[in-house]
Amino acid sequence: MDDGDYGENSKTRSVSTIIKSINNSDIRERPVVDPDSIGSLILTSGTTGEPKLAMISH
């Protein structure tokens, strides 16, 4: 099976094609991240019923 099986406009790709694409890209170069910077935000209802935004660091 190769990507031709799905047509040019398909968003489906074979695993081998994805691996080749990753190996040929600069995706492995990761930015420097401060461990104290915000990694994600989670909206929670909290125990009081008041919405709260929880900041999760890296």
PDB file of N, CA and C in Angstrom:
ATOM      1  N   MET A   1       0.848  -1.175   0.000  1.00  0.00           N
ATOM      2  CA  MET A   1       0.000   0.000   0.000  1.00  0.00           C
ATOM      3  C   MET A   1       0.890   1.234   0.000  1.00  0.00           C
ATOM      4  N   ASP A   2       0.568   2.175  -0.850  1.00  0.00           N
ATOM      5  CA  ASP A   2       1.285   3.444  -0.854  1.00  0.00           C
ATOM      6  C   ASP A   2       0.274   4.578  -0.923  1.00  0.00           C
ATOM      7  N   ASP A   3       0.783   5.808  -0.907  1.00  0.00           N
ATOM      8  CA  ASP A   3      -0.109   6.960  -0.877  1.00  0.00           C
ATOM      9  C   ASP A   3      -0.957   7.082  -2.135  1.00  0.00           C
ATOM     10  N   GLY A   4      -0.523   6.491  -3.245  1.00  0.00           N
ATOM     11  CA  GLY A   4      -1.274   6.545  -4.484  1.00  0.00           C
ATOM     12  C   GLY A   4      -2.612   5.841  -4.388  1.00  0.00           C
ATOM     13  N   ASP A   5      -2.741   4.918  -3.454  1.00  0.00           N
ATOM     14  CA  ASP A   5      -3.987   4.184  -3.290  1.00  0.00           C
ATOM     15  C   ASP A   5      -5.137   5.072  -2.832  1.00  0.00           C
ATOM     16  N   TYR A   6      -4.834   6.233  -2.289  1.00  0.00           N
ATOM     17  CA  TYR A   6      -5.863   7.086  -1.714  1.00  0.00           C
ATOM     18  C   TYR A   6      -6.170   8.316  -2.552  1.00  0.00           C
ATOM     19  N   GLY A   7      -5.394   8.580  -3.564  1.00  0.00           N
ATOM     20  CA  GLY A   7      -5.605   9.757  -4.394  1.00  0.00           C
ATOM     21  C   GLY A   7      -4.841  10.955  -3.864  1.00  0.00           C
ATOM     22  N   GLU A   8      -4.589  11.905  -4.739  1.00  0.00           N
ATOM     23  CA  GLU A   8      -3.775  13.072  -4.399  1.00  0.00           C
ATOM     24  C   GLU A   8      -4.388  13.937  -3.307  1.00  0.00           C
ATOM     25  N   ASN A   9      -5.703  14.049  -3.269  1.00  0.00           N
ATOM     26  CA  ASN A   9      -6.361  14.948  -2.320  1.00  0.00           C
ATOM     27  C   ASN A   9      -6.656  14.300  -0.972  1.00  0.00           C
ATOM     28  N   SER A  10      -6.338  13.043  -0.823  1.00  0.00           N
ATOM     29  CA  SER A  10      -6.595  12.349   0.431  1.00  0.00           C
ATOM     30  C   SER A  10      -5.629  12.818   1.513  1.00  0.00           C
ATOM     31  N   LYS A  11      -6.104  12.877   2.742  1.00  0.00           N
ATOM     32  CA  LYS A  11      -5.248  13.236   3.871  1.00  0.00           C
ATOM     33  C   LYS A  11      -4.628  11.994   4.503  1.00  0.00           C
ATOM     34  N   THR A  12      -4.910  10.829   3.943  1.00  0.00           N
ATOM     35  CA  THR A  12      -4.367   9.582   4.457  1.00  0.00           C
ATOM     36  C   THR A  12      -3.006   9.325   3.842  1.00  0.00           C
ATOM     37  N   ARG A  13      -2.028   8.994   4.689  1.00  0.00           N
ATOM     38  CA  ARG A  13      -0.670   8.702   4.226  1.00  0.00           C
ATOM     39  C   ARG A  13      -0.189   7.412   4.865  1.00  0.00           C
ATOM     40  N   SER A  14       0.685   6.705   4.176  1.00  0.00           N
ATOM     41  CA  SER A  14       1.252   5.485   4.733  1.00  0.00           C
ATOM     42  C   SER A  14       2.271   5.838   5.806  1.00  0.00           C
ATOM     43  N   VAL A  15       2.512   4.910   6.720  1.00  0.00           N
ATOM     44  CA  VAL A  15       3.477   5.131   7.798  1.00  0.00           C
ATOM     45  C   VAL A  15       4.857   5.393   7.223  1.00  0.00           C
ATOM     46  N   SER A  16       5.252   4.660   6.199  1.00  0.00           N
ATOM     47  CA  SER A  16       6.589   4.855   5.617  1.00  0.00           C
ATOM     48  C   SER A  16       6.737   6.260   5.031  1.00  0.00           C
ATOM     49  N   THR A  17       5.688   6.790   4.430  1.00  0.00           N
ATOM     50  CA  THR A  17       5.735   8.150   3.892  1.00  0.00           C
ATOM     51  C   THR A  17       5.854   9.175   5.013  1.00  0.00           C
ATOM     52  N   ILE A  18       5.140   8.965   6.103  1.00  0.00           N
ATOM     53  CA  ILE A  18       5.219   9.874   7.247  1.00  0.00           C
ATOM     54  C   ILE A  18       6.618   9.856   7.844  1.00  0.00           C
ATOM     55  N   ILE A  19       7.205   8.683   8.000  1.00  0.00           N
ATOM     56  CA  ILE A  19       8.559   8.572   8.559  1.00  0.00           C
ATOM     57  C   ILE A  19       9.567   9.263   7.653  1.00  0.00           C
ATOM     58  N   LYS A  20       9.456   9.067   6.341  1.00  0.00           N
ATOM     59  CA  LYS A  20      10.358   9.749   5.406  1.00  0.00           C
ATOM     60  C   LYS A  20      10.216  11.257   5.530  1.00  0.00           C
ATOM     61  N   SER A  21       8.990  11.733   5.656  1.00  0.00           N
ATOM     62  CA  SER A  21       8.740  13.164   5.779  1.00  0.00           C
ATOM     63  C   SER A  21       9.363  13.726   7.053  1.00  0.00           C
ATOM     64  N   ILE A  22       9.236  13.006   8.157  1.00  0.00           N
ATOM     65  CA  ILE A  22       9.833  13.440   9.423  1.00  0.00           C
ATOM     66  C   ILE A  22      11.346  13.447   9.323  1.00  0.00           C
ATOM     67  N   ASN A  23      11.916  12.398   8.745  1.00  0.00           N
ATOM     68  CA  ASN A  23      13.376  12.309   8.620  1.00  0.00           C
ATOM     69  C   ASN A  23      13.945  13.401   7.729  1.00  0.00           C
ATOM     70  N   ASN A  24      13.158  13.893   6.784  1.00  0.00           N
ATOM     71  CA  ASN A  24      13.625  14.930   5.865  1.00  0.00           C
ATOM     72  C   ASN A  24      13.274  16.343   6.331  1.00  0.00           C
ATOM     73  N   SER A  25      12.693  16.470   7.512  1.00  0.00           N
ATOM     74  CA  SER A  25      12.290  17.791   7.996  1.00  0.00           C
ATOM     75  C   SER A  25      13.162  18.221   9.171  1.00  0.00           C
ATOM     76  N   ASP A  26      12.942  19.436   9.623  1.00  0.00           N
ATOM     77  CA  ASP A  26      13.668  19.934  10.786  1.00  0.00           C
ATOM     78  C   ASP A  26      12.831  19.788  12.053  1.00  0.00           C
ATOM     79  N   ILE A  27      11.852  18.883  12.024  1.00  0.00           N
ATOM     80  CA  ILE A  27      10.959  18.688  13.164  1.00  0.00           C
ATOM     81  C   ILE A  27      11.728  18.231  14.409  1.00  0.00           C
ATOM     82  N   ARG A  28      12.878  17.607  14.207  1.00  0.00           N
ATOM     83  CA  ARG A  28      13.655  17.114  15.343  1.00  0.00           C
ATOM     84  C   ARG A  28      14.359  18.241  16.085  1.00  0.00           C
ATOM     85  N   GLU A  29      14.443  19.421  15.474  1.00  0.00           N
ATOM     86  CA  GLU A  29      15.037  20.571  16.140  1.00  0.00           C
ATOM     87  C   GLU A  29      13.965  21.229  16.999  1.00  0.00           C
ATOM     88  N   ARG A  30      14.084  21.059  18.279  1.00  0.00           N
ATOM     89  CA  ARG A  30      13.056  21.565  19.186  1.00  0.00           C
ATOM     90  C   ARG A  30      13.483  22.891  19.798  1.00  0.00           C
ATOM     91  N   PRO A  31      12.544  23.777  20.010  1.00  0.00           N
ATOM     92  CA  PRO A  31      12.881  25.063  20.621  1.00  0.00           C
ATOM     93  C   PRO A  31      13.266  24.879  22.086  1.00  0.00           C
ATOM     94  N   VAL A  32      14.051  25.801  22.594  1.00  0.00           N
ATOM     95  CA  VAL A  32      14.410  25.787  24.003  1.00  0.00           C
ATOM     96  C   VAL A  32      13.197  26.277  24.793  1.00  0.00           C
ATOM     97  N   VAL A  33      12.806  25.506  25.794  1.00  0.00           N
ATOM     98  CA  VAL A  33      11.622  25.838  26.581  1.00  0.00           C
ATOM     99  C   VAL A  33      12.028  26.025  28.035  1.00  0.00           C
ATOM    100  N   ASP A  34      11.594  27.129  28.618  1.00  0.00           N
ATOM    101  CA  ASP A  34      11.826  27.384  30.036  1.00  0.00           C
ATOM    102  C   ASP A  34      10.911  26.456  30.838  1.00  0.00           C
ATOM    103  N   PRO A  35      11.464  25.649  31.750  1.00  0.00           N
ATOM    104  CA  PRO A  35      10.637  24.717  32.520  1.00  0.00           C
ATOM    105  C   PRO A  35       9.532  25.402  33.326  1.00  0.00           C
ATOM    106  N   ASP A  36       9.710  26.678  33.632  1.00  0.00           N
ATOM    107  CA  ASP A  36       8.703  27.397  34.410  1.00  0.00           C
ATOM    108  C   ASP A  36       7.637  28.070  33.550  1.00  0.00           C
ATOM    109  N   SER A  37       7.805  28.054  32.238  1.00  0.00           N
ATOM    110  CA  SER A  37       6.804  28.684  31.375  1.00  0.00           C
ATOM    111  C   SER A  37       5.563  27.795  31.284  1.00  0.00           C
ATOM    112  N   ILE A  38       4.459  28.397  30.877  1.00  0.00           N
ATOM    113  CA  ILE A  38       3.191  27.669  30.812  1.00  0.00           C
ATOM    114  C   ILE A  38       3.206  26.684  29.649  1.00  0.00           C
ATOM    115  N   GLY A  39       2.909  25.423  29.952  1.00  0.00           N
ATOM    116  CA  GLY A  39       2.845  24.384  28.930  1.00  0.00           C
ATOM    117  C   GLY A  39       1.431  24.162  28.440  1.00  0.00           C
ATOM    118  N   SER A  40       0.460  24.328  29.333  1.00  0.00           N
ATOM    119  CA  SER A  40      -0.940  24.182  28.944  1.00  0.00           C
ATOM    120  C   SER A  40      -1.833  24.871  29.968  1.00  0.00           C
ATOM    121  N   LEU A  41      -3.039  25.146  29.545  1.00  0.00           N
ATOM    122  CA  LEU A  41      -4.050  25.758  30.408  1.00  0.00           C
ATOM    123  C   LEU A  41      -5.244  24.822  30.475  1.00  0.00           C
ATOM    124  N   ILE A  42      -5.746  24.594  31.676  1.00  0.00           N
ATOM    125  CA  ILE A  42      -6.894  23.711  31.852  1.00  0.00           C
ATOM    126  C   ILE A  42      -7.995  24.490  32.561  1.00  0.00           C
ATOM    127  N   LEU A  43      -9.170  24.525  31.971  1.00  0.00           N
ATOM    128  CA  LEU A  43     -10.319  25.186  32.579  1.00  0.00           C
ATOM    129  C   LEU A  43     -11.046  24.156  33.435  1.00  0.00           C
ATOM    130  N   THR A  44     -11.233  24.482  34.701  1.00  0.00           N
ATOM    131  CA  THR A  44     -11.870  23.551  35.625  1.00  0.00           C
ATOM    132  C   THR A  44     -12.996  24.261  36.363  1.00  0.00           C
ATOM    133  N   SER A  45     -13.966  23.513  36.820  1.00  0.00           N
ATOM    134  CA  SER A  45     -15.063  24.131  37.572  1.00  0.00           C
ATOM    135  C   SER A  45     -14.636  24.410  39.004  1.00  0.00           C
ATOM    136  N   GLY A  46     -13.611  23.750  39.489  1.00  0.00           N
ATOM    137  CA  GLY A  46     -13.147  23.974  40.855  1.00  0.00           C
ATOM    138  C   GLY A  46     -14.107  23.381  41.869  1.00  0.00           C
ATOM    139  N   THR A  47     -13.706  23.375  43.129  1.00  0.00           N
ATOM    140  CA  THR A  47     -14.560  22.798  44.169  1.00  0.00           C
ATOM    141  C   THR A  47     -15.637  23.769  44.631  1.00  0.00           C
ATOM    142  N   THR A  48     -15.459  25.054  44.333  1.00  0.00           N
ATOM    143  CA  THR A  48     -16.441  26.060  44.753  1.00  0.00           C
ATOM    144  C   THR A  48     -17.517  26.286  43.706  1.00  0.00           C
ATOM    145  N   GLY A  49     -17.373  25.675  42.551  1.00  0.00           N
ATOM    146  CA  GLY A  49     -18.320  25.890  41.468  1.00  0.00           C
ATOM    147  C   GLY A  49     -17.955  27.074  40.598  1.00  0.00           C
ATOM    148  N   GLU A  50     -17.002  27.877  41.027  1.00  0.00           N
ATOM    149  CA  GLU A  50     -16.512  29.000  40.230  1.00  0.00           C
ATOM    150  C   GLU A  50     -15.490  28.483  39.227  1.00  0.00           C
ATOM    151  N   PRO A  51     -15.621  28.837  37.953  1.00  0.00           N
ATOM    152  CA  PRO A  51     -14.632  28.391  36.963  1.00  0.00           C
ATOM    153  C   PRO A  51     -13.235  28.900  37.314  1.00  0.00           C
ATOM    154  N   LYS A  52     -12.254  28.050  37.105  1.00  0.00           N
ATOM    155  CA  LYS A  52     -10.868  28.411  37.368  1.00  0.00           C
ATOM    156  C   LYS A  52     -10.023  27.974  36.181  1.00  0.00           C
ATOM    157  N   LEU A  53      -8.942  28.689  35.959  1.00  0.00           N
ATOM    158  CA  LEU A  53      -7.994  28.340  34.914  1.00  0.00           C
ATOM    159  C   LEU A  53      -6.726  27.860  35.601  1.00  0.00           C
ATOM    160  N   ALA A  54      -6.364  26.604  35.391  1.00  0.00           N
ATOM    161  CA  ALA A  54      -5.153  26.042  35.987  1.00  0.00           C
ATOM    162  C   ALA A  54      -4.029  26.138  34.971  1.00  0.00           C
ATOM    163  N   MET A  55      -2.902  26.711  35.389  1.00  0.00           N
ATOM    164  CA  MET A  55      -1.732  26.848  34.522  1.00  0.00           C
ATOM    165  C   MET A  55      -0.761  25.718  34.846  1.00  0.00           C
ATOM    166  N   ILE A  56      -0.416  24.929  33.851  1.00  0.00           N
ATOM    167  CA  ILE A  56       0.480  23.792  34.014  1.00  0.00           C
ATOM    168  C   ILE A  56       1.809  24.132  33.360  1.00  0.00           C
ATOM    169  N   SER A  57       2.893  24.018  34.134  1.00  0.00           N
ATOM    170  CA  SER A  57       4.215  24.321  33.566  1.00  0.00           C
ATOM    171  C   SER A  57       4.754  23.104  32.824  1.00  0.00           C
ATOM    172  N   HIS A  58       5.853  23.300  32.127  1.00  0.00           N
ATOM    173  CA  HIS A  58       6.469  22.213  31.361  1.00  0.00           C
ATOM    174  C   HIS A  58       7.086  21.200  32.278  1.00  0.00           C
TER     175      HIS A  58
END
